[in-house]
Coordinates of C-alpha atoms and ligand atoms in Angstrom, one line a residue:
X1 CA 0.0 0.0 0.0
X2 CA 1.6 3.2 -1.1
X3 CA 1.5 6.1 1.4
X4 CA -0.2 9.6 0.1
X5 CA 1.8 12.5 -0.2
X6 CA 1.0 16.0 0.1
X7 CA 2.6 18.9 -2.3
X8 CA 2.9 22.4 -1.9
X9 CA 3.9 24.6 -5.0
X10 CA 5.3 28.1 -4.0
X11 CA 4.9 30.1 -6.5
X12 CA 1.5 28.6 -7.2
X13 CA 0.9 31.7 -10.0
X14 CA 3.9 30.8 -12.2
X15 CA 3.2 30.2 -16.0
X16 CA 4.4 26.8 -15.3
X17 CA 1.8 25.4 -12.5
X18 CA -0.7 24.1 -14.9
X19 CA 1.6 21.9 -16.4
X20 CA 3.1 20.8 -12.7
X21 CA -0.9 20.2 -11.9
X22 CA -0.8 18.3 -15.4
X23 CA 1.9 16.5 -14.7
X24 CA 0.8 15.4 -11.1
X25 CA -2.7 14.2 -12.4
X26 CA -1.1 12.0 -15.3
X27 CA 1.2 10.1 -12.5
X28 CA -1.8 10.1 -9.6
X29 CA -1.4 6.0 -9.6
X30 CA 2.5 5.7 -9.0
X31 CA 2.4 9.4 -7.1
X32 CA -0.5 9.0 -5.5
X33 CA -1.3 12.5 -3.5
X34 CA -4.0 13.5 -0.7
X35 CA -3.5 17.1 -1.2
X36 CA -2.1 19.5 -3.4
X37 CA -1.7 23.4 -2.3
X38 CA -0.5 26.0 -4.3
X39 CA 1.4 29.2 -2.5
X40 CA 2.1 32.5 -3.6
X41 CA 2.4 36.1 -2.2
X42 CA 0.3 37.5 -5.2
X43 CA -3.3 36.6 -4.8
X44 CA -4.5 38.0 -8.2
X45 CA -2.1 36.2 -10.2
X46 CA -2.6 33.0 -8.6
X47 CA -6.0 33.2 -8.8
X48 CA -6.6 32.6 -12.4
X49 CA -4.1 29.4 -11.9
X50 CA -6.1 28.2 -8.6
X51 CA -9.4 28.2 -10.3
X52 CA -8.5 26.1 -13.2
X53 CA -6.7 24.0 -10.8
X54 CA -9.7 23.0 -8.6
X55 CA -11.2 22.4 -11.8
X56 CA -8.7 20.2 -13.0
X57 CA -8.4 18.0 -9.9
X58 CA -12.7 18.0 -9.7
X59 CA -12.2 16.2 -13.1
X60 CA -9.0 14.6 -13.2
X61 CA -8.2 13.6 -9.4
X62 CA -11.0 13.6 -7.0
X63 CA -9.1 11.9 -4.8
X64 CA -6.9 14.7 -3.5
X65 CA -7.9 17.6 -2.4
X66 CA -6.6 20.4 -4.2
X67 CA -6.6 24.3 -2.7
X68 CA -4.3 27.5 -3.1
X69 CA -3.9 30.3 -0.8
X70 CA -1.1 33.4 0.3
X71 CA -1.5 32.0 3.6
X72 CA 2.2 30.3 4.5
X73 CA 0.5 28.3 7.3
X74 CA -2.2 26.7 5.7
X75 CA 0.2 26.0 2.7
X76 CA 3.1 24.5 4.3
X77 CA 1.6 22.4 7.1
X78 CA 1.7 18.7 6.9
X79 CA 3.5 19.0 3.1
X80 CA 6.0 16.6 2.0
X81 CA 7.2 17.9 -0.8
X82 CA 7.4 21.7 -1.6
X83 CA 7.9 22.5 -5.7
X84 CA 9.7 25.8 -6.0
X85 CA 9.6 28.3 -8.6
X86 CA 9.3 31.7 -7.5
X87 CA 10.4 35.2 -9.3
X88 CA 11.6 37.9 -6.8
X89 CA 9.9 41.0 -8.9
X90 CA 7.7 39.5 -11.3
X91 CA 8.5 39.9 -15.0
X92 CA 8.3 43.5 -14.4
X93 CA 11.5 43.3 -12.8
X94 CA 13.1 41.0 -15.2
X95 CA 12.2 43.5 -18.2
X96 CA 14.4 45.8 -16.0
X97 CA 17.2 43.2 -15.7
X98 CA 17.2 42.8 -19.3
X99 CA 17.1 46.5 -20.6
X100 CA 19.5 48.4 -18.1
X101 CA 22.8 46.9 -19.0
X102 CA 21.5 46.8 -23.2
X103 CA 21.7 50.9 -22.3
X104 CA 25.4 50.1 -22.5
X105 CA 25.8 47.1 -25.2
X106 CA 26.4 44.7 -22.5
X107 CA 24.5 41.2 -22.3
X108 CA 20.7 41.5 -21.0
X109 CA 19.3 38.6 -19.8
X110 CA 17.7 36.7 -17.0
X111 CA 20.4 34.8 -15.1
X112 CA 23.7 35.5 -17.3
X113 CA 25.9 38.8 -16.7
X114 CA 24.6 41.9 -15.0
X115 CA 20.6 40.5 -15.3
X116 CA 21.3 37.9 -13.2
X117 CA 23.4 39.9 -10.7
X118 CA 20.1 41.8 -10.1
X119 CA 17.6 38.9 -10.5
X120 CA 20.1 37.4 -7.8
X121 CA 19.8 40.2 -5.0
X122 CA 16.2 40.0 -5.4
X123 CA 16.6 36.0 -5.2
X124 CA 18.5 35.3 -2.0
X125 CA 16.4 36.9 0.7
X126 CA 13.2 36.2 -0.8
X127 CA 14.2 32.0 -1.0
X128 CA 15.6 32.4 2.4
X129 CA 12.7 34.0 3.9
X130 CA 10.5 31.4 1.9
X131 CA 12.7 28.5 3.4
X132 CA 12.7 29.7 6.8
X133 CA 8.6 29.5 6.4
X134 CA 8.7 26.0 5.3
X135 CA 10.7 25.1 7.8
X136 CA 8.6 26.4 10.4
X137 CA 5.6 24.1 9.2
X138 CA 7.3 21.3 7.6
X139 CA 10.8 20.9 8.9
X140 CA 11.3 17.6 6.8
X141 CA 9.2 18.4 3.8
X142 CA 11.8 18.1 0.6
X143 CA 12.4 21.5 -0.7
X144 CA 12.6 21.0 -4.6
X145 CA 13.5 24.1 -5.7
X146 CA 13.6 25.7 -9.6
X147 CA 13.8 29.3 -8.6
X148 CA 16.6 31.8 -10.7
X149 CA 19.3 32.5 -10.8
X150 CA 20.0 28.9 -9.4
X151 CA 23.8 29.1 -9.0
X152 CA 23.3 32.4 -7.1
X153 CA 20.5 31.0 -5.1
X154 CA 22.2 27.3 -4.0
X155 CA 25.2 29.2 -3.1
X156 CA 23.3 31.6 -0.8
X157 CA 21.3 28.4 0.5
X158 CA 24.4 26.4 0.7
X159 CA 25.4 28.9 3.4
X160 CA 22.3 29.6 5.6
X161 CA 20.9 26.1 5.4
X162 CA 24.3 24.3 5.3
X163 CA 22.7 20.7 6.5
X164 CA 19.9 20.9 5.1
X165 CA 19.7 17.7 2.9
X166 CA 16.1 17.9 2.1
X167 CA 16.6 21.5 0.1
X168 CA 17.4 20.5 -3.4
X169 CA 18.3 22.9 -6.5
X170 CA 17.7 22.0 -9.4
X171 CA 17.3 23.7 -13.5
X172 CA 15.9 21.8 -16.5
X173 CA 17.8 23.2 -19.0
X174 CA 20.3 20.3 -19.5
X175 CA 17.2 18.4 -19.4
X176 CA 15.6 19.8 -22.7
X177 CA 18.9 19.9 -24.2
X178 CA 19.0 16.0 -23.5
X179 CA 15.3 15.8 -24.7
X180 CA 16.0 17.5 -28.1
X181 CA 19.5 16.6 -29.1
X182 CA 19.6 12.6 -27.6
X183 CA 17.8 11.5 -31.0
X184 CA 21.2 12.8 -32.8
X185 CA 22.8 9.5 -31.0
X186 CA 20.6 6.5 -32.6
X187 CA 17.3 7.9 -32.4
X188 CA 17.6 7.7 -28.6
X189 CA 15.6 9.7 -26.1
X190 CA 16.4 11.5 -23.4
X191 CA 15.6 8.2 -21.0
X192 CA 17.6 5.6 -22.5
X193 CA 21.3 7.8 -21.8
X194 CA 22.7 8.4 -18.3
X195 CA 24.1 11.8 -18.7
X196 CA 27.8 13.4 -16.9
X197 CA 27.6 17.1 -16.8
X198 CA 29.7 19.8 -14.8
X199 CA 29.6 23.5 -14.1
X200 CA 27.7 26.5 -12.7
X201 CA 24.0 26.5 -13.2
X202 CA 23.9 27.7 -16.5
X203 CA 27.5 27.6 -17.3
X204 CA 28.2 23.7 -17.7
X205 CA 29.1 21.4 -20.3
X206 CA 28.2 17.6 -20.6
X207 CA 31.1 15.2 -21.2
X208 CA 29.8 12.1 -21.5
X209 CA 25.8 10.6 -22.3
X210 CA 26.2 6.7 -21.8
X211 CA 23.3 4.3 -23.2
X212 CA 22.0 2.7 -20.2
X213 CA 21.7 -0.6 -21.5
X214 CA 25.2 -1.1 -23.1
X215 CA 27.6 1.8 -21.2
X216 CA 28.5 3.3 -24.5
X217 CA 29.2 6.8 -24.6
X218 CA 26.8 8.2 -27.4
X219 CA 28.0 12.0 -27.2
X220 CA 30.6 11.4 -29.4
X221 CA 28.1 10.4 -32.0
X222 CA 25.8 13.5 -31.3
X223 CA 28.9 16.3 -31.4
X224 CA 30.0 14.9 -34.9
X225 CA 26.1 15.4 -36.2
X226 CA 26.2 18.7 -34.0
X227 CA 29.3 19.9 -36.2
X228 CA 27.6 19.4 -38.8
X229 CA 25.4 22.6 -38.6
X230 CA 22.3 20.9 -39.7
X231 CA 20.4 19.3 -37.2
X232 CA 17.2 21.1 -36.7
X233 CA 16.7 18.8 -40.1
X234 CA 16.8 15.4 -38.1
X235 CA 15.3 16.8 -35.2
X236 CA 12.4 19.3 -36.2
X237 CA 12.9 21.5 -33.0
X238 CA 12.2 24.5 -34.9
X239 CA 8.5 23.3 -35.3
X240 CA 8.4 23.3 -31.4
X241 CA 10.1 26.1 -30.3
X242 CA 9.7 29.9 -30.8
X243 CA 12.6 32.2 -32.4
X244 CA 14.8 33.0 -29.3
X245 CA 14.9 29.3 -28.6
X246 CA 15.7 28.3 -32.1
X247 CA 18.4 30.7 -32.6
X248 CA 19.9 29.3 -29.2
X249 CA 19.6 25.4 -30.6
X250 CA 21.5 26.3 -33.4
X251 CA 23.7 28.6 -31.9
X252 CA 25.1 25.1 -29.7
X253 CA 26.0 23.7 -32.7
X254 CA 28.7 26.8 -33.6
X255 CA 29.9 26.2 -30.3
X256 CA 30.3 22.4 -30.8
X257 CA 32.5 23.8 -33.8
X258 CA 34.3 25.8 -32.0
X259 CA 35.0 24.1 -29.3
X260 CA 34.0 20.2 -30.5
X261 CA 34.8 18.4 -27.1
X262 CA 32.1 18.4 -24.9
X263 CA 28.5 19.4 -25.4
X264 CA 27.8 23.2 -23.6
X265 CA 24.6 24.7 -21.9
X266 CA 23.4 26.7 -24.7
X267 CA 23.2 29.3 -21.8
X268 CA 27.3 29.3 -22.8
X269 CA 26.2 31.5 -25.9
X270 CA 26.2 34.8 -23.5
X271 CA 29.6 33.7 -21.9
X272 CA 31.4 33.0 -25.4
X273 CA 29.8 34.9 -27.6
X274 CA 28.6 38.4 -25.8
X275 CA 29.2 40.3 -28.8
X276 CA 26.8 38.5 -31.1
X277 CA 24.3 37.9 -27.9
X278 CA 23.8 41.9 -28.4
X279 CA 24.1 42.3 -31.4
X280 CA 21.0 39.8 -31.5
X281 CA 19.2 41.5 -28.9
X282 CA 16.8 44.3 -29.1
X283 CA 16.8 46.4 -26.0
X284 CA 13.5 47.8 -26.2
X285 CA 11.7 44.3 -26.4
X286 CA 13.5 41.8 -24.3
X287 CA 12.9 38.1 -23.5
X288 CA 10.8 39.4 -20.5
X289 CA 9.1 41.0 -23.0
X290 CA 8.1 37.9 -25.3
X291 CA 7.4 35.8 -22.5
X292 CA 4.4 38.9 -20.7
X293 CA 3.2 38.8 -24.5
X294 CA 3.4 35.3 -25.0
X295 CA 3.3 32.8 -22.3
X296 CA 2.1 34.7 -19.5
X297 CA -0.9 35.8 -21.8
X298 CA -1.4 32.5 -23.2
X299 CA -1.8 30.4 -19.7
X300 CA -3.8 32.8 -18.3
X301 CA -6.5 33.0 -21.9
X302 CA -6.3 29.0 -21.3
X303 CA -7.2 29.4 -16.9
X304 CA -9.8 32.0 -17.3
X305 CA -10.8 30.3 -20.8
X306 CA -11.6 27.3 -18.5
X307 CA -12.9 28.7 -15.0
X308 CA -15.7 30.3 -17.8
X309 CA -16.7 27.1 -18.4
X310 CA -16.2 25.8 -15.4
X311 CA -15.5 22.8 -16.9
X312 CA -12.7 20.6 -18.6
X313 CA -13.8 16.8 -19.7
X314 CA -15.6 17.7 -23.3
X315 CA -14.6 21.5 -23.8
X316 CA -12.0 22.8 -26.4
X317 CA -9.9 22.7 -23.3
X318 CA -9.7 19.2 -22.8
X319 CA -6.4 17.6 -21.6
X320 CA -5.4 14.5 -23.3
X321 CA -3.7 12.7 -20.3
X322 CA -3.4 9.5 -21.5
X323 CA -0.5 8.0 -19.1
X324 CA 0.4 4.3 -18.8
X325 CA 1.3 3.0 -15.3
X326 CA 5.0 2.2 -14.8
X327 CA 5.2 4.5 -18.0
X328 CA 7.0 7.3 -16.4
X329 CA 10.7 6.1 -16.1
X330 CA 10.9 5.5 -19.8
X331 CA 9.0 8.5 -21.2
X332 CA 11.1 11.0 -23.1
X333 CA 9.0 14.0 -22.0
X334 CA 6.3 13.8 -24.0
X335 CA 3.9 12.1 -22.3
X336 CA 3.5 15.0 -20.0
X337 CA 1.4 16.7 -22.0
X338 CA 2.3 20.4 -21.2
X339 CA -0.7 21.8 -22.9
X340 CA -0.4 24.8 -21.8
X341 CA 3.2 26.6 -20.9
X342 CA 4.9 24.1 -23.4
X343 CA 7.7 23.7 -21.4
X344 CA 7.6 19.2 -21.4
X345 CA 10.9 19.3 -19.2
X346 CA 10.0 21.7 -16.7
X347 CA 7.4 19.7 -14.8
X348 CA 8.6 16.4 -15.6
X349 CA 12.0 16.6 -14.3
X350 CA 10.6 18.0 -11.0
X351 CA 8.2 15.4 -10.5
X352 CA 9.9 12.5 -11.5
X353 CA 12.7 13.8 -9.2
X354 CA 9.9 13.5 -6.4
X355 CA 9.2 10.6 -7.0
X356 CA 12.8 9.0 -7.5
X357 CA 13.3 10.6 -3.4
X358 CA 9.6 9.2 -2.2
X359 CA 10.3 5.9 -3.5
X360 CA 13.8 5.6 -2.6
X361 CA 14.7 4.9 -6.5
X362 CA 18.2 6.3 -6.7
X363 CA 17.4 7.4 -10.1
X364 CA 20.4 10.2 -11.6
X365 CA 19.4 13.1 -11.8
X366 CA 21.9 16.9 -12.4
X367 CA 21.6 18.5 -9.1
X368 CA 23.1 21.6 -8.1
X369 CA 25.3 20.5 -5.1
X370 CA 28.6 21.5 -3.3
X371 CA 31.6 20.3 -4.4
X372 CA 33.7 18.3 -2.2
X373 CA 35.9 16.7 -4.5
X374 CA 33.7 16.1 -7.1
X375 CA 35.9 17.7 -9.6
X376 CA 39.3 17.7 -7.9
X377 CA 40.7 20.3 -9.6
X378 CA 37.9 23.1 -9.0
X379 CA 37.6 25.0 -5.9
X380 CA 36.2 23.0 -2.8
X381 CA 33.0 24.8 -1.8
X382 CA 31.8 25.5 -5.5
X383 CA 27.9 24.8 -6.1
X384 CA 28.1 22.6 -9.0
X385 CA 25.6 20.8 -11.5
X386 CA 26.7 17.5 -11.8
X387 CA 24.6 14.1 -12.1
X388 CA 23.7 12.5 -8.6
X389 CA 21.9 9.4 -7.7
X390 CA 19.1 10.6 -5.5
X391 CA 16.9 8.8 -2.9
X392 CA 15.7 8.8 0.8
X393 CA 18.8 10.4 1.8
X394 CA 19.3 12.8 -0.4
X395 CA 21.3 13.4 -3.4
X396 CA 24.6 11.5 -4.0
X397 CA 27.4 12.9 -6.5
X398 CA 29.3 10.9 -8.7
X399 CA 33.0 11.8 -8.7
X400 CA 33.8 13.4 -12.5
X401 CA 37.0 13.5 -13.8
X402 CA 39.4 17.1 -13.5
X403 CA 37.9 20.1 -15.3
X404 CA 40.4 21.2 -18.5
X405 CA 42.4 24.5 -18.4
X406 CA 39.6 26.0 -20.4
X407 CA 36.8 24.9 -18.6
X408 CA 38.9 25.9 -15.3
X409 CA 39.1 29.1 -16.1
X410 CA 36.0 29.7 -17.4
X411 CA 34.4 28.1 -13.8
X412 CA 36.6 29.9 -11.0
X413 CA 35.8 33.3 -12.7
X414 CA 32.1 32.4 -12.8
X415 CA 32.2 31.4 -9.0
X416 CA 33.7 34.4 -8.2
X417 CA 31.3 36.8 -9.5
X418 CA 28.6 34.0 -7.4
X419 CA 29.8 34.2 -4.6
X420 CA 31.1 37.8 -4.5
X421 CA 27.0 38.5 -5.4
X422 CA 26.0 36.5 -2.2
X423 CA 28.4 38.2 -0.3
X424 CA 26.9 41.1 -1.5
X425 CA 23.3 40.5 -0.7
X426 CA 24.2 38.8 2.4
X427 CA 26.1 41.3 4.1
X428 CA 24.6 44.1 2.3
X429 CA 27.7 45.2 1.1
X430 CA 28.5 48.0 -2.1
X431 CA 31.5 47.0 -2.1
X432 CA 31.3 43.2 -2.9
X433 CA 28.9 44.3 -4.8
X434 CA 30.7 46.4 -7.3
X435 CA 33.3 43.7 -7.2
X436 CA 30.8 41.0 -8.6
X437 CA 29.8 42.7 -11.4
X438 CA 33.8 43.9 -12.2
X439 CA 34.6 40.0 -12.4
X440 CA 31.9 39.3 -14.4
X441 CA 33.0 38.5 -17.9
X442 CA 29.9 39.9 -19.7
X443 CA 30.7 43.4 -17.6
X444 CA 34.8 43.4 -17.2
X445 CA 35.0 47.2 -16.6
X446 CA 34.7 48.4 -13.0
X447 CA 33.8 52.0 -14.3
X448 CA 30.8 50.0 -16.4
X449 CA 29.9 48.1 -13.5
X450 CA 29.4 51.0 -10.9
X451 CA 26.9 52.5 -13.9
X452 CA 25.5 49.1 -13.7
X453 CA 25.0 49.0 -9.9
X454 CA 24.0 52.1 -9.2
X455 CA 21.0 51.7 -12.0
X456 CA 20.1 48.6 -10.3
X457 CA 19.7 50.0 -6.8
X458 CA 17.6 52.5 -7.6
X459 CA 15.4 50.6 -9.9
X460 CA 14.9 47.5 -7.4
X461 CA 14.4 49.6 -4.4
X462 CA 12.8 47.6 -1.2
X463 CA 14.0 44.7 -4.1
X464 CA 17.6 44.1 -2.9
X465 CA 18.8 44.4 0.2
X466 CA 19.9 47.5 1.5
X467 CA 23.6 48.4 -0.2
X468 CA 26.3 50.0 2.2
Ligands
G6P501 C1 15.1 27.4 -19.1 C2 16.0 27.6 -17.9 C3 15.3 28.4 -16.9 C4 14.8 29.7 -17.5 C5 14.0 29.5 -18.7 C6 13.7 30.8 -19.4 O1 14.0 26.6 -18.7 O2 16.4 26.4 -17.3 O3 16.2 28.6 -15.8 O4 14.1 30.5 -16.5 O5 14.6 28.6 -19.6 O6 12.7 30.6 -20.3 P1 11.8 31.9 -20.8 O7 10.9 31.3 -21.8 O8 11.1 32.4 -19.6 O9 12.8 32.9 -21.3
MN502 MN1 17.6 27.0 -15.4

């Protein structure tokens, strides 16, 4: 007899709930759940996700009882596992991360260069406050946590909560790489390769993808097709994906030219090529932009679309969630149906990471986590993304072998500029601050960076912590 779990998701107004709610209906029989509770500080907003959400489980999972509320007590009490994915300032305030430093031709974007600086200082007291809350209702309840910039935030976390076990970070974006580019090795999916992977959150490359039935190492096989220049040809992502993702996909394969030894985050784009990155955006419509237009509009048209009709089953707004028991461990993605954010990776990673710790399955998974030796040669303390077996007792690295001189460099620089920002926000210190963004590589001019800051404070106000 399986026990039921409970889930809280903070954050319970992100674009990507619905397909978490999705995602947590289609695996009710191997997940099975007695309540779900979404969280978030802004009522309005969550309130078009809620009601489509007590729809959804009215229909889908009578069975658990399904609520949402701003109230931290009545979310958090008696949870088991809390699904993270909060944004300190909205959009709104990513728009502004993206569009100050364009001002100056420097990179604009969510977690890389000066963008994530900001997004970071915003980040690390609102998780920590958030953490200390769970903790007061649910001190074993497994924090899974998604929210940005994740290297910033695990190494702020890594430092208040230092033995806390149960608080995970995690990002999906090697994930989707894996789901799009593992058909370039045989036609395999994501599923059927175990990967190895090391870096920063979004500053990593993969080194190896073995098959998990035979051990072979496939990646060679998918950088020679990636070389080639031509793979949205095999792969069709450009049929799934909107332009700023495209551009990135095929951007990866001019970095597997370039540098054809290991497989890079395509989030490596802004680190590599920063001149291009630019060049490519446009600084009066950002990616925050695209996404208020886009998604954001889009989820909310589909939630009030079905609260209207107060009804699912039979409606144009019916979910196909057609999900095979046992199914879950072999599905590329797909199967979660992601109707509405089309994001497939986003809630299936998350869920099926849940599920590898509730059932003790030991599955690997890339987990943010603090090196101690994992790569030898990289500093001790680093918060790196490498694969982990993960279970009961947490989340187990597997030792990788020493990072190359390029890589090296690339890494300590990063970590720098991290943990120089956490010393910033945590001390509340100008100075640190100014010295972050001077290391950065996407800023590299202390003049620049005090323009930087000094934007930055005054647009985030209350936002950041206060600067002395
Ligand atoms: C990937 C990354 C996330 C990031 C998201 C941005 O999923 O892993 O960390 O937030 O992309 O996507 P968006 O569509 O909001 O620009
Ligand atoms: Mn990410």
């Amino acid at each position: 007899m399986k026990k039921n779990f409970s889930v809280a998701i903070a954050g319970g107004g992100s674009t990507y709930t619905p397909d978490m709610l999705e995602m947590l209906c289609l695996v009710r029989e191997d997940f099975p759940l007695r309540k779900v509770v979404l969280y978030d500080i802004d009522a309005d907003r969550q309130e078009h996700i809620g009601k489509f959400g007590e729809i959804l489980f009215r229909e889908y999972y009578p069975e658990a009882e399904f609520s949402y509320t701003t109230d931290p007590q009545k979310a958090f009490e008696d949870i088991d596992f809390v699904l993270v994915q909060i944004r300190a300032g909205g959009l709104k305030m990513r728009e502004l991360d993206e569009k100050i430093p364009l001002k100056y031709g420097v990179i604009g974007q969510e977690t890389c260069g000066p963008g994530g600086f900001a997004y970071g200082m915003r980040s690390v007291p609102a998780m920590i406050e958030l953490v200390k809350t769970i903790r007061r209702y649910s001190p074993e309840a497994w924090i899974l946590n998604y929210s940005n910039p994740a290297a910033i935030v695990a190494e702020a976390t890594k430092r208040v909560f230092p033995d806390d076990y149960r608080l995970i970070n995690i990002c999906d974006m090697p994930i989707s790489i894996m789901d799009i580019f593992c058909p370039l090795a045989g036609g395999r999916k994501r599923t059927d390769v175990e990967p190895r992977y090391y870096g920063l959150n979004h500053f990593g490359w993969f080194t190896h993808m073995y098959d998990k039935k035979t051990g072979e190492d496939v990646l060679p096989e998918m950088l020679e097709k990636l070389k080639t220049g031509d793979c949205d040809r095999e792969l069709g992502y450009s049929g799934k994906n909107d332009d700023y993702w495209n551009f990135t996909f095929r951007h990866l394969e001019k970095m597997v030219q370039d540098f054809p030894h290991s497989l890079p985050n395509t989030y490596m784009q802004y680190y590599l090529y920063p001149d291009t990155m630019v060049k490519h955006s446009d600084p009066n419509y950002t990616r925050a932009n695209t996404v208020i237009d886009g998604r954001e509009r889009r989820v909310k048209e589909y939630c009030d679309g079905v609260a209207s009709l107060n009804q699912i089953r039979g409606t144009q707004y019916d979910l196909d969630l057609k999900y095979s028991r046992g199914s879950h461990l072999d599905a590329d993605g797909s199967f979660a149906s992601a109707t509405v954010a089309h994001n497939d990776a986003h809630a299936t990673y998350i869920v099926e990471l849940a599920m590898s710790i509730a059932y003790n399955q030991n599955d690997i998974f890339l987990i943010i986590t603090e090196n101690k030796g994992i790569v030898p040669n990289l500093s001790e303390g680093m918060m790196l993304e490498v694969a982990c077996r993960v279970g009961i007792n947490g989340a187990e690295p597997l030792r990788i072998q020493e990072a190359g001189a390029f890589e090296k460099g690339l890494l300590e620089g990063q970590y720098a500029y991290e943990k120089l920002t956490v010393d910033a926000a945590l001390e509340g210190s100008y100075q640190k601050a100014l010295m972050a963004l001077t290391v950065s590589r996407t800023v590299g001019d202390a003049e620049l960076a005090r323009t930087l800051l000094d934007e930055y404070i005054a647009a985030n106000g209350e936002y950041f912590p206060k600067l002395v």
